[in-house]
Coordinates of C-alpha atoms in Angstrom, one line a residue:
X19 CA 0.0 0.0 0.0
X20 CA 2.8 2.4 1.1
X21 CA 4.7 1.5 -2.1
X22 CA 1.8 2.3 -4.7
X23 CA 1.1 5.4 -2.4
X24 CA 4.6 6.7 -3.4
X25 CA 4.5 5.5 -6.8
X26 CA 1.1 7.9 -7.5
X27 CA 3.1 10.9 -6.0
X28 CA 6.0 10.0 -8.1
X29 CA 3.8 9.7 -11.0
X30 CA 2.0 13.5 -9.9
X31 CA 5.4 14.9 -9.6
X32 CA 6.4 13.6 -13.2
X33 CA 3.5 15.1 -14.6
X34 CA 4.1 18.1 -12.4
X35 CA 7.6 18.6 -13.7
X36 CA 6.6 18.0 -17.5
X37 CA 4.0 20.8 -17.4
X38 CA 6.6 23.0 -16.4
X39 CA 8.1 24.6 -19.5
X40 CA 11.8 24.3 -20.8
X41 CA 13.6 27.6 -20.8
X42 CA 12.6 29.2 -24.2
X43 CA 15.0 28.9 -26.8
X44 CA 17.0 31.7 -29.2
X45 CA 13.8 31.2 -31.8
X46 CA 11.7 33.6 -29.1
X47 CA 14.1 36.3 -28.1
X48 CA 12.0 39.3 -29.4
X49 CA 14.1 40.7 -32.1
X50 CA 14.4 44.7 -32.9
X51 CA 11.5 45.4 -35.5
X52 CA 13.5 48.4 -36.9
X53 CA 16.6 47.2 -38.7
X54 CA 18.4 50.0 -40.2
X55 CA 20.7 52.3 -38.5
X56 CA 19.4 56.2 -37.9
X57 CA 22.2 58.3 -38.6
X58 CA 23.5 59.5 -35.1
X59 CA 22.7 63.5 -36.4
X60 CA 19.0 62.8 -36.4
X61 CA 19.0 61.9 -32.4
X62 CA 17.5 65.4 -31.0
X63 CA 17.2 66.5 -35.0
X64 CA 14.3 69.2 -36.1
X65 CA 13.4 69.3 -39.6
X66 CA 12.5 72.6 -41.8
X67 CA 11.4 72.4 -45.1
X68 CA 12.2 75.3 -47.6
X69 CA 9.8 75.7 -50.7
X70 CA 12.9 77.2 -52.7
X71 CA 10.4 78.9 -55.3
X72 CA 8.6 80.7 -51.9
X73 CA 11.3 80.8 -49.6
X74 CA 12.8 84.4 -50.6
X75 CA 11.4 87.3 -53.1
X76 CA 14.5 85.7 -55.0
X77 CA 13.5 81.9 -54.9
X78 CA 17.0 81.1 -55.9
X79 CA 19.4 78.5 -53.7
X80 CA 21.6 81.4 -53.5
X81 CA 19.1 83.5 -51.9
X82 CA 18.2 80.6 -49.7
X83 CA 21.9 79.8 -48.7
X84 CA 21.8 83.8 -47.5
X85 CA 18.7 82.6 -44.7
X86 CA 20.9 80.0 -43.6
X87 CA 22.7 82.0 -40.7
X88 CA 19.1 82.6 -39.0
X89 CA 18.2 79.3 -39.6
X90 CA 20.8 77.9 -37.7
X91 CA 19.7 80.8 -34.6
X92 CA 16.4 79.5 -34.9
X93 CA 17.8 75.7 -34.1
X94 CA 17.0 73.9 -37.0
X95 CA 18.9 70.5 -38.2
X96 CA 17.4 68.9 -41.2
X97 CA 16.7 71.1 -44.0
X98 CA 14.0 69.4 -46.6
X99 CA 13.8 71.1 -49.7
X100 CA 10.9 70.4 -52.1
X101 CA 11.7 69.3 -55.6
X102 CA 14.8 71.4 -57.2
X103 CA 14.6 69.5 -60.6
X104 CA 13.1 71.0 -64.0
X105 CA 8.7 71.0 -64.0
X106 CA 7.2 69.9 -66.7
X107 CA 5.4 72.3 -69.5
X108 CA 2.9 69.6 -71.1
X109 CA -0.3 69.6 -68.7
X110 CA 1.9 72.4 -66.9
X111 CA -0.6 73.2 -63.8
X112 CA -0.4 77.1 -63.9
X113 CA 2.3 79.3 -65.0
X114 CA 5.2 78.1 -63.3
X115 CA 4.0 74.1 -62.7
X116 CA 4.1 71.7 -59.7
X117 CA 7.0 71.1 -58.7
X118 CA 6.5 67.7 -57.9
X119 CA 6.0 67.0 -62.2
X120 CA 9.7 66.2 -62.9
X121 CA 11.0 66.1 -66.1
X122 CA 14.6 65.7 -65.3
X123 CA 15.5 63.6 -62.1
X124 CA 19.2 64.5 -62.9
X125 CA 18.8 68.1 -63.3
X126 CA 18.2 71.2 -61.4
X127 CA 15.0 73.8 -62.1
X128 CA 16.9 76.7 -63.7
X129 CA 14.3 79.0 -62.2
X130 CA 16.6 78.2 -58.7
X131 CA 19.6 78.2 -60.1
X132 CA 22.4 75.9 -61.2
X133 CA 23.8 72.7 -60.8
X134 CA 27.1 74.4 -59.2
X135 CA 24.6 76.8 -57.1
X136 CA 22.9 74.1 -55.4
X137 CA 26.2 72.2 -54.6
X138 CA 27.5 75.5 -53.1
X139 CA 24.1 75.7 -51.2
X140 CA 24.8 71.9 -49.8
X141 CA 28.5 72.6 -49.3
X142 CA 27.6 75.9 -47.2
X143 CA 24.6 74.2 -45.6
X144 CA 27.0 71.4 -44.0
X145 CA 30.0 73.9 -43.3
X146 CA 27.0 75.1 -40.7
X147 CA 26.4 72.3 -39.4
X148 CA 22.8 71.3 -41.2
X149 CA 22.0 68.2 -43.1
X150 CA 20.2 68.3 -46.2
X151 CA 17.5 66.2 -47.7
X152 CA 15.4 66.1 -50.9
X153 CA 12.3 65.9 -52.2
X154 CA 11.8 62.8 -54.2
X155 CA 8.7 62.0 -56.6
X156 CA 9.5 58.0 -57.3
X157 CA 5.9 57.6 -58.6
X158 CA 5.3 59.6 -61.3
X159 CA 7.4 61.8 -63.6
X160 CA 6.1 65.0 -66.1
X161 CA 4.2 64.0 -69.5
X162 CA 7.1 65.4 -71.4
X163 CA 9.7 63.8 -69.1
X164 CA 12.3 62.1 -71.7
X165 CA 11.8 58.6 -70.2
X166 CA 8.2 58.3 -71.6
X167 CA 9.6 58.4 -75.2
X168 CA 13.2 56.5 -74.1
X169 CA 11.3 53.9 -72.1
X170 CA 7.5 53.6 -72.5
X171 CA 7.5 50.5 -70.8
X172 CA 8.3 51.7 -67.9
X173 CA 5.0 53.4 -67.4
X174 CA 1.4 52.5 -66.8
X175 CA -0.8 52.6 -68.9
X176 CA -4.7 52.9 -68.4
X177 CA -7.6 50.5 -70.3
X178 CA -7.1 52.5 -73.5
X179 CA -3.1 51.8 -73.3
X180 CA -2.3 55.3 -72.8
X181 CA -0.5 56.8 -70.2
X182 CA -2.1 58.1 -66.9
X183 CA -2.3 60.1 -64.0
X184 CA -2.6 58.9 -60.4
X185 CA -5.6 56.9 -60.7
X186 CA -8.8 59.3 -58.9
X187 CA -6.5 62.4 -58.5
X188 CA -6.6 65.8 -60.0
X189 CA -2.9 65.5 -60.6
X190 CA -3.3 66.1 -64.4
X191 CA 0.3 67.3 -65.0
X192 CA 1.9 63.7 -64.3
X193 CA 1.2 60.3 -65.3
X194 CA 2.1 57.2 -63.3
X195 CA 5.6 54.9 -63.2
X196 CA 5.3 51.1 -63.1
X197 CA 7.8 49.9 -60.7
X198 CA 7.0 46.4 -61.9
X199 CA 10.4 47.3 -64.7
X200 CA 13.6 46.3 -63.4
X201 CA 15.3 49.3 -65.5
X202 CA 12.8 51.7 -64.1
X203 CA 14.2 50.3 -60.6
X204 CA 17.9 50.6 -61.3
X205 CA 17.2 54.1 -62.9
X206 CA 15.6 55.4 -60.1
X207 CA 18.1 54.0 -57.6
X208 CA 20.7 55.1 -59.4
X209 CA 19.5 58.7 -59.7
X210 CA 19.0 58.6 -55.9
X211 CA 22.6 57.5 -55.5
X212 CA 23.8 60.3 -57.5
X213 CA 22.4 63.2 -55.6
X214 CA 24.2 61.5 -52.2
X215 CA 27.3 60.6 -53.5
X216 CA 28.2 63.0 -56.1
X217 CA 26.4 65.9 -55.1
X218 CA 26.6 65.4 -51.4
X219 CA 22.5 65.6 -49.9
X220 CA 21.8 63.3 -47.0
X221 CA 18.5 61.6 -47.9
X222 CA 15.7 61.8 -49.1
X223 CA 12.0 62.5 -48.2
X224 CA 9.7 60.6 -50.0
X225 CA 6.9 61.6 -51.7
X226 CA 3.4 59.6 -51.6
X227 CA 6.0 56.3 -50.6
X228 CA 3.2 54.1 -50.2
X229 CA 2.3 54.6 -53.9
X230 CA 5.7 52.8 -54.3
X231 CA 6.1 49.7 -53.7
X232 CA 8.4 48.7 -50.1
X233 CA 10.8 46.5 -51.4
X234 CA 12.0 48.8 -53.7
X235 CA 12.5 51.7 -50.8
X236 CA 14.4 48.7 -48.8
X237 CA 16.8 48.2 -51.7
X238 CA 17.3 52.1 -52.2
X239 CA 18.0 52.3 -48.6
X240 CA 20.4 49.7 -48.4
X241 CA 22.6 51.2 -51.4
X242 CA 22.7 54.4 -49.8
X243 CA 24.0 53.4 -46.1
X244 CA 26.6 51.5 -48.5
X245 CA 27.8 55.7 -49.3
X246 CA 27.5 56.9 -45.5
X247 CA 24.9 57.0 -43.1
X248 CA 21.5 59.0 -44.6
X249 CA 17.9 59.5 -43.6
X250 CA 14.8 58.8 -45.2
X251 CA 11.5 60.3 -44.5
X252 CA 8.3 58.6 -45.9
X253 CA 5.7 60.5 -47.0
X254 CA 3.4 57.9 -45.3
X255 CA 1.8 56.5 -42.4
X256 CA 2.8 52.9 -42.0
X257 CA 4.3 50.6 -39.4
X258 CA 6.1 48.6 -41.8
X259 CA 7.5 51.7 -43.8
X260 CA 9.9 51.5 -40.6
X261 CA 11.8 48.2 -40.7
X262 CA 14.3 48.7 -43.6
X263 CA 13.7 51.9 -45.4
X264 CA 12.6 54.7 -43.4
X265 CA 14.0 56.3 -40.4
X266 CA 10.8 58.6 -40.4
X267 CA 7.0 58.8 -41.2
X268 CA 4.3 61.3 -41.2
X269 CA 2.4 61.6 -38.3
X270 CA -0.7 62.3 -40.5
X271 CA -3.0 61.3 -37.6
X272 CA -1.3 63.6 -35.2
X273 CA -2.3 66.7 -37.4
X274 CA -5.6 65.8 -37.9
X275 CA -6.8 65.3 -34.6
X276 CA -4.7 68.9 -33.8
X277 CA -6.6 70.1 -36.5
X278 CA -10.1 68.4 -35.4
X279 CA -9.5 69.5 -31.9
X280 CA -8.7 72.9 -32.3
X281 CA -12.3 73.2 -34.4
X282 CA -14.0 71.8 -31.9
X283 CA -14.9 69.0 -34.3
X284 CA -13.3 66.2 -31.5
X285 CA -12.4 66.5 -27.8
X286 CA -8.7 65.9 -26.0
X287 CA -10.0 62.1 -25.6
X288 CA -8.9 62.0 -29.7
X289 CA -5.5 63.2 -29.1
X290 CA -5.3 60.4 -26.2
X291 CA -6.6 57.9 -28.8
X292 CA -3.4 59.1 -31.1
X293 CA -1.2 58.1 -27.9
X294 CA -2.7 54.8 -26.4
X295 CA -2.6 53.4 -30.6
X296 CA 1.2 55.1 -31.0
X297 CA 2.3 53.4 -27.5
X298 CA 0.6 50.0 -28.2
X299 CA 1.6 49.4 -32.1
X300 CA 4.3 51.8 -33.4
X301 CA 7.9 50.5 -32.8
X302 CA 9.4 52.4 -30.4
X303 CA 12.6 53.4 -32.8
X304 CA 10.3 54.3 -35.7
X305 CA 10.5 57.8 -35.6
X306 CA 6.7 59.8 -36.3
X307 CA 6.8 63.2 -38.1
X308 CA 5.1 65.9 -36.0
X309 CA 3.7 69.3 -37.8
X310 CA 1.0 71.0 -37.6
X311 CA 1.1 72.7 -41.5
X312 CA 1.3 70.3 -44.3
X313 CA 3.8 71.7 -47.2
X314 CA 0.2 72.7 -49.5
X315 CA -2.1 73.1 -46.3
X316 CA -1.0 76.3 -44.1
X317 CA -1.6 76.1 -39.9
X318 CA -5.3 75.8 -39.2
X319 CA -6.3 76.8 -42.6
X320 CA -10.0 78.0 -42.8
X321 CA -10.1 77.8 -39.0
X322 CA -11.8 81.2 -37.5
X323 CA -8.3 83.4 -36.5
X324 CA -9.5 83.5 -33.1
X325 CA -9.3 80.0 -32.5
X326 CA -6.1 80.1 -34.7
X327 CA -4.5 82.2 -32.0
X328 CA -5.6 80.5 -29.2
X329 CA -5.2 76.7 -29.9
X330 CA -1.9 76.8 -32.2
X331 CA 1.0 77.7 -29.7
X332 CA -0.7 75.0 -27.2
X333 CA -0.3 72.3 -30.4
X334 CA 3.1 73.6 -31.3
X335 CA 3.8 73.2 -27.8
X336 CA 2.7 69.5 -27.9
X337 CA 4.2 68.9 -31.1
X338 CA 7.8 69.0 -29.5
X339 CA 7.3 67.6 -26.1
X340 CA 5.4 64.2 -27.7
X341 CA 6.9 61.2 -29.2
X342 CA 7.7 62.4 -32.5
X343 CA 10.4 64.3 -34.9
X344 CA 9.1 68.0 -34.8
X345 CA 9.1 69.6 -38.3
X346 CA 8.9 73.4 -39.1
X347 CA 7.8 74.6 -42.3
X348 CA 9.1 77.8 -43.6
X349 CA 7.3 80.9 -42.8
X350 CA 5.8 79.4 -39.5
X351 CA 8.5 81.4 -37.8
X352 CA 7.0 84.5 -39.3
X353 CA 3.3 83.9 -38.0
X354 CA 2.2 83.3 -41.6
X355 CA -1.2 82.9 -42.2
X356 CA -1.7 82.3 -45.6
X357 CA -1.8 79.3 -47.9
X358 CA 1.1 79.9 -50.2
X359 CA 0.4 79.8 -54.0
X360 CA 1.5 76.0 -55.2
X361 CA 1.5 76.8 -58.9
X362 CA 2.6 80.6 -58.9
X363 CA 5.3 83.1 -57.4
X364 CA 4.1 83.7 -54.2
X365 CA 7.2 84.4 -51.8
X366 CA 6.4 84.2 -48.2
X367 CA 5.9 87.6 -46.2
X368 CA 9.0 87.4 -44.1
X369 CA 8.7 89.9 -40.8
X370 CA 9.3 89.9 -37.0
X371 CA 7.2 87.6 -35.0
X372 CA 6.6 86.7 -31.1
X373 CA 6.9 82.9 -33.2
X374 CA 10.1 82.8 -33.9
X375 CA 11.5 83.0 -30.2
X376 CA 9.1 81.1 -29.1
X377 CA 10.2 78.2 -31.8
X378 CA 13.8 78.5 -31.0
X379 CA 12.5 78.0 -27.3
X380 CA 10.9 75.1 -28.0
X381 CA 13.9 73.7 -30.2
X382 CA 16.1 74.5 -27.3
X383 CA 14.2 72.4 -24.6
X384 CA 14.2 69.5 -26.8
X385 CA 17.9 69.4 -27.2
X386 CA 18.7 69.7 -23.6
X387 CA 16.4 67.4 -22.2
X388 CA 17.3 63.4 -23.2
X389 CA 13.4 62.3 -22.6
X390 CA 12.8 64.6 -25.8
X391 CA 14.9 62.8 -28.0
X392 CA 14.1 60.7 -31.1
X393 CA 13.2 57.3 -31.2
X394 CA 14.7 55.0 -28.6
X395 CA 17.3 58.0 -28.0
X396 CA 14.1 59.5 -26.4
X397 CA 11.6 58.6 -23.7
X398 CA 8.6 56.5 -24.7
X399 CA 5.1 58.0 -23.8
X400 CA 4.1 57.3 -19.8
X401 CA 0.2 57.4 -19.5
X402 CA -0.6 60.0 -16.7
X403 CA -4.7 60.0 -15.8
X404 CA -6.5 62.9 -14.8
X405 CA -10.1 63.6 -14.3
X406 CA -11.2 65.6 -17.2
X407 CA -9.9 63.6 -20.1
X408 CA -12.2 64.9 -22.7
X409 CA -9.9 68.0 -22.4
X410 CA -6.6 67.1 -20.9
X411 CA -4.0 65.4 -22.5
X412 CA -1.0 64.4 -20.2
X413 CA 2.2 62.1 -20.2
X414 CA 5.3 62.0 -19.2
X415 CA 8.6 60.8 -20.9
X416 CA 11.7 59.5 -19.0
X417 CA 15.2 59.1 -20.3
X418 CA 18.6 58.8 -18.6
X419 CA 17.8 60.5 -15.4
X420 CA 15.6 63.0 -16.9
X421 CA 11.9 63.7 -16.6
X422 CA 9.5 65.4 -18.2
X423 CA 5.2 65.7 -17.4
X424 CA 3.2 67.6 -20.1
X425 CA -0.1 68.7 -19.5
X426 CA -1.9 70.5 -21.7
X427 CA -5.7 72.0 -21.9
X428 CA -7.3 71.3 -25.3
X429 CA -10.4 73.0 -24.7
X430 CA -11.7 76.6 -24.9
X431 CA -12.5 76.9 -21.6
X432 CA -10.5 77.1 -18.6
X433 CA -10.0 73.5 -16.7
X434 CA -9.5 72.9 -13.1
X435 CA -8.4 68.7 -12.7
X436 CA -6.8 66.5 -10.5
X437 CA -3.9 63.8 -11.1
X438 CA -5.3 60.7 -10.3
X439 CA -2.5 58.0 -11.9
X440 CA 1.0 58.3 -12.7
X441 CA 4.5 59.2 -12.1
X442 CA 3.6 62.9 -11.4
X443 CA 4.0 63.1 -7.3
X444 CA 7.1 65.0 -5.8
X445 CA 9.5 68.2 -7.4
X446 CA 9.1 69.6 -10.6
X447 CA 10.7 72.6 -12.2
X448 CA 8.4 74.8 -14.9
X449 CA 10.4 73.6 -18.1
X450 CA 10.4 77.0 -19.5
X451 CA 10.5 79.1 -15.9
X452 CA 12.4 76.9 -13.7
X453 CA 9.8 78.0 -11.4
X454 CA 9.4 75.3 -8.5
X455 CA 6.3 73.1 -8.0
X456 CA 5.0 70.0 -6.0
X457 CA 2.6 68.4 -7.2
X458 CA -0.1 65.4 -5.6
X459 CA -2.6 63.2 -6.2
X460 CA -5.0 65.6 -4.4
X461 CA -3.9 69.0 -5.6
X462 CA -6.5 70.7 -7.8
X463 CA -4.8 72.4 -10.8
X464 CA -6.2 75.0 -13.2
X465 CA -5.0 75.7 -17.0
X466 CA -6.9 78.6 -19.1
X467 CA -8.0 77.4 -22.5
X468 CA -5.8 76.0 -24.7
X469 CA -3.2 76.3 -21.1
X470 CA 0.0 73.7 -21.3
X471 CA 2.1 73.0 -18.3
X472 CA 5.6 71.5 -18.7
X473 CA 7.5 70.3 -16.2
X474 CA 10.6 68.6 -15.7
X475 CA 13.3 67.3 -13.0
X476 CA 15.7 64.4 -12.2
X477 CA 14.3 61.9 -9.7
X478 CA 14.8 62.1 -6.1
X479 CA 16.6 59.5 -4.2
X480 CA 13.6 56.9 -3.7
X481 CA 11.7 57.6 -6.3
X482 CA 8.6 59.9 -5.2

């Protein structure tokens, strides 16, 4: 009896033991979703674009490479120009054209200048310490672009066999590549190499890349690294855009819940949507573009002014402080207002604005604060809770020592809340101030509309 009673406890504990599971193996260490290497410059980088043609009453890269002293005051890093090459005149889209309907991927737009004048412009740009990237258009080329009559094949072609536009666009002045042609690939990749290795640029941003197809921005990618380290900047909103091509993509989302918000179309609660999906499915090195002015849509276009004044500093605000790679867009700097001319000279009204200092302020707490950084150089998104969430937004971000708590009022009313979750008890310095706060769980605290509140500090021994 005593022997089968140890033989069924023997038998329990070798089932026991064979539920328990082996260590895992090497197949399940997680490994990193983004593969390629972001140059080390783009760490606490800023972007601003220049729209050459609008950029001075000159529109020429010489007059641009004159800006480029007060560019580097402002604080800028990464300097995106739109498309420099020669516009197409069939289909031409007003007197001047789009610049995004290329008839020479090798060349240079004579309205801006020369070959040798944009060189100087990159050499001068990099002498300062900027970067410089440039508009690409790998989908679709001008009608009178020489490769439709050197290489038909190459493009698609619609029911009738005839060339096309993007299919359901208004983007009559181009017609449409097909990236199924091997020599279309190497031509393209090739002309991309060029402008890096001979002409000195470093990267690209991409224009509609998900009209493209991936594996052909992988490859591109790859060749470039091979020349020295560059970044690429997709013109897109997609996970996977991140895992071998691009170091950055546009936080489309991001604007259009600012923009949403600020009309009082959605509450804060959608800009806390933005977070919880960024948090939960973006890849934490996968760097998101933050703006709130797209490079054919001006800040809060056809939103009352009022509400212009009131909301835009508050999403500016937000803009640098979130997870994301802030991007200016000429002109912002100079409070402009207007929606600059796409197809026409239009130069932007350059004066003296409260803007620009408050911009280079801005630019200036990102770079000194770690928890600002980009990507995994920075400090992911910490949910903090309050209760009013359908009109504050608030998180914190930690990084090597260094914290930072953002609250901000996305309403038009003035807010009085409470923290009720988060790493937001103890010390905190006013980021901008360095005036002194503590702050609790049972504090009461009161923004005006559109108020923000930045805080930051180093922890205190024990945690708070």
């Amino acid at each position: 009896m005593i022997r089968a009673l140890a033989a069924a406890v023997a038998c329990v504990l070798a089932a026991c033991q064979s539920m328990t599971p082996a260590a895992p193996s090497a197949d399940y260490t997680p490994r990193p979703y983004v593969q390629i290497q972001h140059p080390e410059w783009t760490r606490d980088a800023v972007i601003y674009q220049i729209n050459t043609r609008q950029f001075t009453p000159e529109g020429t890269f010489a007059a641009a490479q004159e800006q480029l002293p007060r560019l580097k005051a402002l604080g800028v890093d990464i300097l995106w120009l739109m498309p420099i090459h020669p516009i197409g005149e069939v289909n031409r889209k007003g007197s001047l054209g789009s610049p995004y309907s290329v008839k020479d991927f090798r060349a240079v737009n004579p309205e801006f200048g020369t070959l040798e004048d944009f060189r100087t412009f990159v050499d001068a740009a990099h002498a300062q310490g900027f970067k410089v990237i440039l508009d690409w258009v790998a989908n679709h080329s001008a009608w009178d672009n020489a490769l439709t009559t050197e290489h038909p094949d190459w493009y698609e072609q619609d029911w009738k066999g005839d060339f096309h536009p993007t299919p359901w666009t208004d983007w009559a002045d181009i017609i449409d590549f097909n990236y199924d042609s091997p020599g279309l690939r190497q031509y393209m990749t090739e002309a991309m190499v060029y402008w890096v290795r001979d002409v000195g640029i470093d990267g690209y941003r991409a224009d509609v890349a998900g009209f493209v197809p991936l594996d052909f921005w992988e490859d591109v990618r790859r060749q470039l690294d091979e020349i020295k380290p560059v970044f690429l900047l997709a013109e897109w909103e997609q996970r996977d855009m991140h895992a071998r091509a691009f170091d950055a993509t546009y936080g489309w989302a991001w604007k259009e819940a600012a923009h949403d918000i600020a009309e009082g179309k959605s509450d804060a609660g959608r800009m806390t949507e933005y977070m919880q999906s960024h948090i939960s499915s973006w890849p934490s090195d996968g760097m998101r573009m933050l703006y709130t002015e797209n490079h054919d849509q001006n800040a809060w276009e056809g939103t009352p002014s009022e509400i212009f004044g009131e909301s835009l500093k508050a999403f500016m605000t937000l803009q640098f402080v979130m997870d994301g790679l802030p991007l200016i867009h000429n002109g912002q700097e100079a409070g402009n207002e207007t929606r600059l001319a796409f197809f026409e000279k239009d130069p932007i009204a350059w004066k003296d604005h409260p803007q620009a200092d408050f911009l280079r302020d801005l630019i200036a707490l990102k770079k000194r604060n770690p928890a600002l950084w980009n990507g995994d150089w920075g400090g992911r998104l910490i949910p903090v809770e309050t209760d009013q969430p359908s009109r504050i937004v608030s998180f914190a971000r930690a990084k090597e020592g260094n914290e930072v708590l953002a609250l901000f009022n996305l309403s038009p009313e003035m807010t009085r809340f409470t923290l009720t979750d988060g790493p937001v008890q103890g010390m905190w310095q006013d980021a901008f101030t360095g005036e002194a706060y503590t702050l609790t769980f049972i504090d009461s605290i009161v923004l005006p509309a559109w108020g923000t509140f930045v805080l930051n500090r180093k922890p205190l021994p024990g945690g708070n």
